[in-house]
mmCIF file of C-alpha atoms and ligand atoms in Angstrom:
data_model
loop_
_atom_site.group_PDB
_atom_site.id
_atom_site.type_symbol
_atom_site.label_atom_id
_atom_site.label_comp_id
_atom_site.label_asym_id
_atom_site.label_seq_id
_atom_site.Cartn_x
_atom_site.Cartn_y
_atom_site.Cartn_z
ATOM 1 C CA MET A 17 60.149 -31.872 16.780
ATOM 2 C CA ALA A 18 58.424 -29.908 13.895
ATOM 3 C CA ARG A 19 57.639 -26.451 15.416
ATOM 4 C CA MET A 20 54.280 -24.865 14.786
ATOM 5 C CA PRO A 21 54.592 -21.444 13.097
ATOM 6 C CA ILE A 22 53.714 -19.228 15.303
ATOM 7 C CA ILE A 23 51.995 -15.558 13.452
ATOM 8 C CA ALA A 24 51.352 -12.458 16.238
ATOM 9 C CA GLY A 25 49.308 -9.466 15.626
ATOM 10 C CA ASN A 26 51.447 -6.268 17.124
ATOM 11 C CA TRP A 27 48.989 -3.903 17.007
ATOM 12 C CA LYS A 28 50.837 -0.957 18.556
ATOM 13 C CA MET A 29 49.087 2.316 20.040
ATOM 14 C CA HIS A 30 46.014 1.562 17.314
ATOM 15 C CA ASN A 31 42.426 0.273 17.583
ATOM 16 C CA LYS A 32 39.976 1.437 20.535
ATOM 17 C CA ARG A 33 37.999 -1.097 22.017
ATOM 18 C CA ALA A 34 35.325 -1.135 19.212
ATOM 19 C CA GLU A 35 37.600 -0.933 16.062
ATOM 20 C CA ALA A 36 39.397 -3.970 18.520
ATOM 21 C CA GLU A 37 36.419 -5.964 18.959
ATOM 22 C CA GLN A 38 35.573 -5.926 15.732
ATOM 23 C CA LEU A 39 39.662 -6.287 13.841
ATOM 24 C CA ALA A 40 39.164 -9.997 15.996
ATOM 25 C CA ARG A 41 36.166 -10.887 14.992
ATOM 26 C CA GLU A 42 37.170 -10.466 11.029
ATOM 27 C CA VAL A 43 40.507 -12.202 12.217
ATOM 28 C CA VAL A 44 38.717 -14.862 13.620
ATOM 29 C CA ALA A 45 36.120 -15.505 10.288
ATOM 30 C CA ALA A 46 39.197 -15.491 8.410
ATOM 31 C CA THR A 47 41.414 -17.298 10.036
ATOM 32 C CA ALA A 48 39.037 -20.312 11.030
ATOM 33 C CA ALA A 49 40.311 -23.319 8.369
ATOM 34 C CA THR A 50 43.768 -22.640 9.082
ATOM 35 C CA THR A 51 44.220 -25.313 11.859
ATOM 36 C CA ASP A 52 48.635 -25.652 12.312
ATOM 37 C CA VAL A 53 49.391 -22.285 12.684
ATOM 38 C CA GLU A 54 49.385 -20.582 16.121
ATOM 39 C CA ILE A 55 47.600 -16.897 15.806
ATOM 40 C CA VAL A 56 47.902 -14.206 18.424
ATOM 41 C CA LEU A 57 46.697 -11.018 18.592
ATOM 42 C CA CYS A 58 48.600 -8.086 20.893
ATOM 43 C CA PRO A 59 46.098 -5.041 20.730
ATOM 44 C CA PRO A 60 47.028 -2.329 24.019
ATOM 45 C CA PHE A 61 45.849 -2.927 27.262
ATOM 46 C CA THR A 62 42.570 -0.851 27.040
ATOM 47 C CA SER A 63 41.277 -3.356 24.430
ATOM 48 C CA LEU A 64 42.536 -6.640 26.196
ATOM 49 C CA GLU A 65 39.091 -7.217 27.392
ATOM 50 C CA ALA A 66 37.598 -6.417 24.113
ATOM 51 C CA VAL A 67 39.559 -9.105 22.146
ATOM 52 C CA ALA A 68 39.935 -11.843 24.426
ATOM 53 C CA LYS A 69 35.558 -11.988 24.156
ATOM 54 C CA ALA A 70 35.641 -11.444 20.378
ATOM 55 C CA ILE A 71 37.659 -14.568 20.760
ATOM 56 C CA ALA A 72 37.003 -16.467 22.287
ATOM 57 C CA GLY A 73 36.174 -20.515 21.765
ATOM 58 C CA SER A 74 38.606 -19.285 18.525
ATOM 59 C CA ARG A 75 41.983 -20.399 18.050
ATOM 60 C CA VAL A 76 43.058 -17.360 18.485
ATOM 61 C CA LYS A 77 44.725 -16.043 21.341
ATOM 62 C CA LEU A 78 45.400 -13.379 23.583
ATOM 63 C CA GLY A 79 49.223 -11.625 23.300
ATOM 64 C CA ALA A 80 49.980 -8.164 25.114
ATOM 65 C CA GLN A 81 53.005 -5.476 24.156
ATOM 66 C CA ASN A 82 54.607 -5.535 27.479
ATOM 67 C CA CYS A 83 54.409 -5.649 31.520
ATOM 68 C CA HIS A 84 56.882 -4.585 34.469
ATOM 69 C CA PHE A 85 58.611 -7.071 35.441
ATOM 70 C CA GLU A 86 57.198 -6.666 39.637
ATOM 71 C CA GLU A 87 54.051 -7.687 39.873
ATOM 72 C CA LYS A 88 52.642 -4.614 41.988
ATOM 73 C CA GLY A 89 53.973 -1.538 43.443
ATOM 74 C CA ALA A 90 54.230 1.805 43.886
ATOM 75 C CA PHE A 91 55.253 1.994 39.643
ATOM 76 C CA THR A 92 52.965 5.107 37.887
ATOM 77 C CA GLY A 93 51.737 3.559 34.677
ATOM 78 C CA GLU A 94 52.853 0.315 34.296
ATOM 79 C CA VAL A 95 50.744 -2.847 34.078
ATOM 80 C CA SER A 96 52.008 -5.973 36.237
ATOM 81 C CA VAL A 97 51.958 -10.051 34.464
ATOM 82 C CA PRO A 98 49.135 -10.744 36.946
ATOM 83 C CA MET A 99 46.858 -8.445 35.583
ATOM 84 C CA LEU A 100 47.609 -9.755 32.233
ATOM 85 C CA LYS A 101 47.173 -12.507 32.556
ATOM 86 C CA GLU A 102 43.625 -11.878 34.598
ATOM 87 C CA LEU A 103 42.310 -10.825 31.369
ATOM 88 C CA GLY A 104 43.487 -13.918 29.312
ATOM 89 C CA VAL A 105 46.654 -13.082 27.892
ATOM 90 C CA GLU A 106 48.592 -15.945 26.949
ATOM 91 C CA TYR A 107 51.917 -13.973 25.480
ATOM 92 C CA VAL A 108 54.038 -11.059 25.648
ATOM 93 C CA ILE A 109 55.854 -8.863 23.681
ATOM 94 C CA ILE A 110 58.699 -7.732 25.254
ATOM 95 C CA GLY A 111 62.146 -5.876 24.023
ATOM 96 C CA HIS A 112 59.901 -4.311 20.902
ATOM 97 C CA SER A 113 62.798 -2.020 19.315
ATOM 98 C CA GLU A 114 60.011 1.183 19.960
ATOM 99 C CA ARG A 115 60.574 -0.600 23.228
ATOM 100 C CA ARG A 116 64.428 0.223 23.420
ATOM 101 C CA GLN A 117 64.074 2.723 21.820
ATOM 102 C CA TYR A 118 61.506 4.850 23.252
ATOM 103 C CA PHE A 119 61.484 3.833 26.339
ATOM 104 C CA ALA A 120 65.047 3.184 27.125
ATOM 105 C CA GLU A 121 63.584 -0.753 27.676
ATOM 106 C CA THR A 122 67.475 -2.626 28.468
ATOM 107 C CA ASP A 123 68.538 -6.874 27.959
ATOM 108 C CA ALA A 124 68.654 -6.766 31.812
ATOM 109 C CA ALA A 125 65.145 -5.279 31.604
ATOM 110 C CA ILE A 126 63.731 -8.144 29.407
ATOM 111 C CA ASN A 127 65.501 -10.483 31.455
ATOM 112 C CA ARG A 128 63.696 -10.130 34.061
ATOM 113 C CA LYS A 129 60.243 -9.660 32.513
ATOM 114 C CA ALA A 130 60.520 -12.980 31.185
ATOM 115 C CA GLN A 131 61.402 -14.322 34.418
ATOM 116 C CA THR A 132 58.171 -12.516 35.876
ATOM 117 C CA LEU A 133 55.727 -14.024 32.640
ATOM 118 C CA TYR A 134 57.464 -17.811 32.839
ATOM 119 C CA ALA A 135 56.319 -17.787 36.661
ATOM 120 C CA HIS A 136 52.941 -16.802 35.723
ATOM 121 C CA GLY A 137 52.938 -19.409 33.275
ATOM 122 C CA VAL A 138 53.028 -16.489 30.134
ATOM 123 C CA THR A 139 54.797 -17.007 27.917
ATOM 124 C CA PRO A 140 57.609 -13.701 26.137
ATOM 125 C CA ILE A 141 57.922 -12.810 22.500
ATOM 126 C CA ILE A 142 61.725 -11.711 23.085
ATOM 127 C CA CYS A 143 62.493 -8.669 20.273
ATOM 128 C CA VAL A 144 65.451 -8.572 19.093
ATOM 129 C CA GLY A 145 67.556 -6.992 16.016
ATOM 130 C CA GLU A 146 69.956 -4.266 14.823
ATOM 131 C CA THR A 147 70.029 -1.174 13.489
ATOM 132 C CA LEU A 148 70.410 0.096 9.854
ATOM 133 C CA GLU A 149 73.769 1.865 11.362
ATOM 134 C CA GLU A 150 74.550 -1.461 12.704
ATOM 135 C CA ARG A 151 73.864 -3.626 10.050
ATOM 136 C CA GLU A 152 76.057 -1.400 7.119
ATOM 137 C CA ALA A 153 78.890 -1.647 9.937
ATOM 138 C CA GLY A 154 78.855 -4.606 9.542
ATOM 139 C CA ARG A 155 77.970 -5.448 13.467
ATOM 140 C CA THR A 156 74.684 -7.782 12.884
ATOM 141 C CA ALA A 157 75.661 -10.904 14.538
ATOM 142 C CA GLU A 158 77.964 -9.266 17.076
ATOM 143 C CA VAL A 159 74.827 -6.842 18.491
ATOM 144 C CA VAL A 160 72.362 -9.392 18.106
ATOM 145 C CA SER A 161 74.149 -11.975 20.432
ATOM 146 C CA THR A 162 74.668 -9.674 22.635
ATOM 147 C CA GLN A 163 71.183 -9.022 23.034
ATOM 148 C CA VAL A 164 70.614 -12.638 23.109
ATOM 149 C CA ARG A 165 72.700 -13.284 25.743
ATOM 150 C CA GLY A 166 71.914 -10.528 27.599
ATOM 151 C CA CYS A 167 67.733 -11.266 27.063
ATOM 152 C CA LEU A 168 68.157 -15.131 28.303
ATOM 153 C CA ALA A 169 70.886 -15.155 30.794
ATOM 154 C CA GLY A 170 70.549 -17.607 33.563
ATOM 155 C CA LEU A 171 66.511 -18.307 32.413
ATOM 156 C CA PRO A 172 65.438 -22.213 33.019
ATOM 157 C CA ALA A 173 66.825 -24.109 30.108
ATOM 158 C CA ASP A 174 62.622 -25.746 29.654
ATOM 159 C CA LYS A 175 61.098 -22.254 30.017
ATOM 160 C CA VAL A 176 63.701 -21.003 27.168
ATOM 161 C CA ALA A 177 62.601 -23.751 24.754
ATOM 162 C CA ALA A 178 59.022 -22.765 25.171
ATOM 163 C CA SER A 179 59.584 -19.226 24.811
ATOM 164 C CA VAL A 180 59.316 -17.127 20.895
ATOM 165 C CA ILE A 181 62.269 -15.089 20.016
ATOM 166 C CA ALA A 182 61.211 -12.317 17.269
ATOM 167 C CA TYR A 183 64.105 -11.157 14.907
ATOM 168 C CA GLU A 184 62.654 -8.202 13.820
ATOM 169 C CA PRO A 185 65.775 -5.977 11.801
ATOM 170 C CA VAL A 186 64.745 -2.446 13.293
ATOM 171 C CA TRP A 187 65.525 -1.106 9.500
ATOM 172 C CA ALA A 188 62.824 -3.620 8.405
ATOM 173 C CA ILE A 189 59.994 -2.196 10.503
ATOM 174 C CA GLY A 190 56.917 -0.218 9.382
ATOM 175 C CA THR A 191 59.365 0.964 6.594
ATOM 176 C CA GLY A 192 58.837 -1.265 3.729
ATOM 177 C CA ARG A 193 61.406 -2.672 3.107
ATOM 178 C CA THR A 194 62.064 -6.760 4.303
ATOM 179 C CA ALA A 195 65.104 -8.578 4.756
ATOM 180 C CA THR A 196 65.629 -10.439 2.284
ATOM 181 C CA LYS A 197 64.552 -14.675 3.079
ATOM 182 C CA GLU A 198 68.398 -15.007 3.287
ATOM 183 C CA GLN A 199 69.298 -12.258 5.240
ATOM 184 C CA ALA A 200 66.891 -13.528 7.958
ATOM 185 C CA GLN A 201 67.555 -17.022 7.919
ATOM 186 C CA GLU A 202 70.866 -16.061 7.915
ATOM 187 C CA VAL A 203 70.112 -14.000 11.335
ATOM 188 C CA HIS A 204 67.366 -16.957 13.135
ATOM 189 C CA ALA A 205 70.304 -19.900 12.426
ATOM 190 C CA LEU A 206 72.986 -17.341 14.373
ATOM 191 C CA ILE A 207 69.685 -16.949 16.741
ATOM 192 C CA ARG A 208 68.859 -20.535 17.102
ATOM 193 C CA LYS A 209 73.198 -21.594 17.125
ATOM 194 C CA LEU A 210 74.474 -19.419 20.297
ATOM 195 C CA VAL A 211 70.863 -20.514 21.976
ATOM 196 C CA ALA A 212 72.163 -23.959 21.424
ATOM 197 C CA GLU A 213 74.882 -22.976 22.646
ATOM 198 C CA MET A 214 74.030 -21.540 26.147
ATOM 199 C CA PHE A 215 71.314 -23.922 26.930
ATOM 200 C CA THR A 216 71.573 -27.461 24.958
ATOM 201 C CA PRO A 217 70.781 -28.009 21.063
ATOM 202 C CA ASP A 218 67.127 -29.571 22.115
ATOM 203 C CA VAL A 219 65.871 -26.098 23.666
ATOM 204 C CA ALA A 220 67.341 -24.051 20.112
ATOM 205 C CA ALA A 221 65.577 -27.162 18.048
ATOM 206 C CA ALA A 222 61.926 -26.308 20.125
ATOM 207 C CA LEU A 223 62.805 -22.510 20.835
ATOM 208 C CA ARG A 224 60.119 -20.610 17.929
ATOM 209 C CA ILE A 225 62.086 -17.680 15.758
ATOM 210 C CA GLN A 226 59.783 -14.903 14.304
ATOM 211 C CA TYR A 227 60.880 -12.727 11.782
ATOM 212 C CA GLY A 228 59.330 -9.156 12.211
ATOM 213 C CA GLY A 229 59.836 -5.845 9.671
ATOM 214 C CA SER A 230 57.150 -5.435 6.770
ATOM 215 C CA VAL A 231 55.688 -8.923 6.615
ATOM 216 C CA LYS A 232 53.422 -8.669 4.009
ATOM 217 C CA PRO A 233 51.128 -11.482 2.108
ATOM 218 C CA GLU A 234 53.214 -11.354 -0.577
ATOM 219 C CA ASN A 235 56.467 -12.244 1.233
ATOM 220 C CA ALA A 236 55.102 -14.176 4.050
ATOM 221 C CA ARG A 237 55.347 -17.190 2.101
ATOM 222 C CA GLU A 238 58.887 -17.282 1.276
ATOM 223 C CA LEU A 239 60.018 -15.917 4.540
ATOM 224 C CA MET A 240 58.122 -18.985 6.061
ATOM 225 C CA SER A 241 59.949 -21.508 4.050
ATOM 226 C CA GLN A 242 62.886 -20.923 5.222
ATOM 227 C CA PRO A 243 64.234 -23.735 8.164
ATOM 228 C CA ASP A 244 65.100 -22.003 10.460
ATOM 229 C CA ILE A 245 61.447 -19.037 10.129
ATOM 230 C CA ASP A 246 58.750 -20.214 12.249
ATOM 231 C CA GLY A 247 56.120 -17.291 12.026
ATOM 232 C CA ALA A 248 55.761 -13.773 12.028
ATOM 233 C CA LEU A 249 55.618 -10.894 14.046
ATOM 234 C CA VAL A 250 53.431 -8.527 12.182
ATOM 235 C CA GLY A 251 52.577 -4.528 12.745
ATOM 236 C CA GLY A 252 51.139 -2.687 9.926
ATOM 237 C CA ALA A 253 49.637 -5.654 7.854
ATOM 238 C CA SER A 254 47.840 -6.738 11.265
ATOM 239 C CA LEU A 255 45.773 -3.602 11.528
ATOM 240 C CA LYS A 256 43.453 -5.156 8.600
ATOM 241 C CA ALA A 257 41.494 -8.834 9.093
ATOM 242 C CA GLU A 258 42.599 -9.789 5.049
ATOM 243 C CA SER A 259 46.146 -8.221 5.127
ATOM 244 C CA PHE A 260 46.679 -10.609 8.412
ATOM 245 C CA ALA A 261 44.666 -14.135 7.093
ATOM 246 C CA GLY A 262 46.548 -13.480 4.441
ATOM 247 C CA ILE A 263 49.744 -13.555 6.072
ATOM 248 C CA VAL A 264 48.329 -16.946 8.384
ATOM 249 C CA ASN A 265 46.837 -18.501 5.530
ATOM 250 C CA PHE A 266 50.985 -18.507 3.842
ATOM 251 C CA ASN A 267 51.028 -22.153 3.117
ATOM 252 C CA LYS A 268 47.336 -21.798 1.543
HETATM 253 P P1 PGA B 312 55.353 -3.542 10.830
HETATM 254 O O1 PGA B 312 56.232 -3.860 12.332
HETATM 255 O O2 PGA B 312 54.860 -5.198 10.493
HETATM 256 O O3 PGA B 312 54.888 -2.809 10.708
HETATM 257 O O4 PGA B 312 56.881 -3.291 10.339
HETATM 258 C C1 PGA B 312 56.744 -4.945 12.761
HETATM 259 C C2 PGA B 312 56.389 -4.991 14.468
HETATM 260 O O5 PGA B 312 57.395 -3.302 15.032
HETATM 261 O O6 PGA B 312 56.829 -5.595 14.893
#
């Protein structure tokens, strides 16, 4: 089964409502001719509604950058999956390295978030990746495997098959230092093999695995040409319509 590439823009803590709406409109216009790539924009919570309005009627989908694992309750400052769903959110990034690093997000929490997302028909983009220190110590495979096992443990196979994993080496995020296509492919293949072992080969074959970390129009095509790379999670380059569209249109 051919996997449709999925390119998601992770805007992080950028873009107030008016800027977000403008950028989303520009992305819609600049990507309108590309029908063989799934496109997702993940603005901050406060700009979700503005972006939803701007992408209405287009192929561009709405994503969020985090959610809570409970559906409601006394969790000051948190946002629930039903709240996101109500705004038209179809994807949620969970376990981003910035959330692991600054907000102590654990594999166990990510696993619970995935379950809640599945219960509401929202697709998780589950992020994993090693730090520079871990890579230099030769621990990449071990670290990424532990994250994948912890994040996916006990989840329903059919939902995992329809999910997205983003492999983002922490040393490549926002640094301008991209993993080579060989480095990325090696880890992507490892993740797919592990998912085949944990679930079935069919689940692994259906699951889409994005690469993230300094993806730009200049390196998108080469990364995407790898057999196990099914798209990209884009930070910095997603903040300008021209560069984001350059990545979405990597095949053009
Ligand atoms: P970057 O960020 O493209 O700016 O490296 C990627 C990410 O953090 O998702």
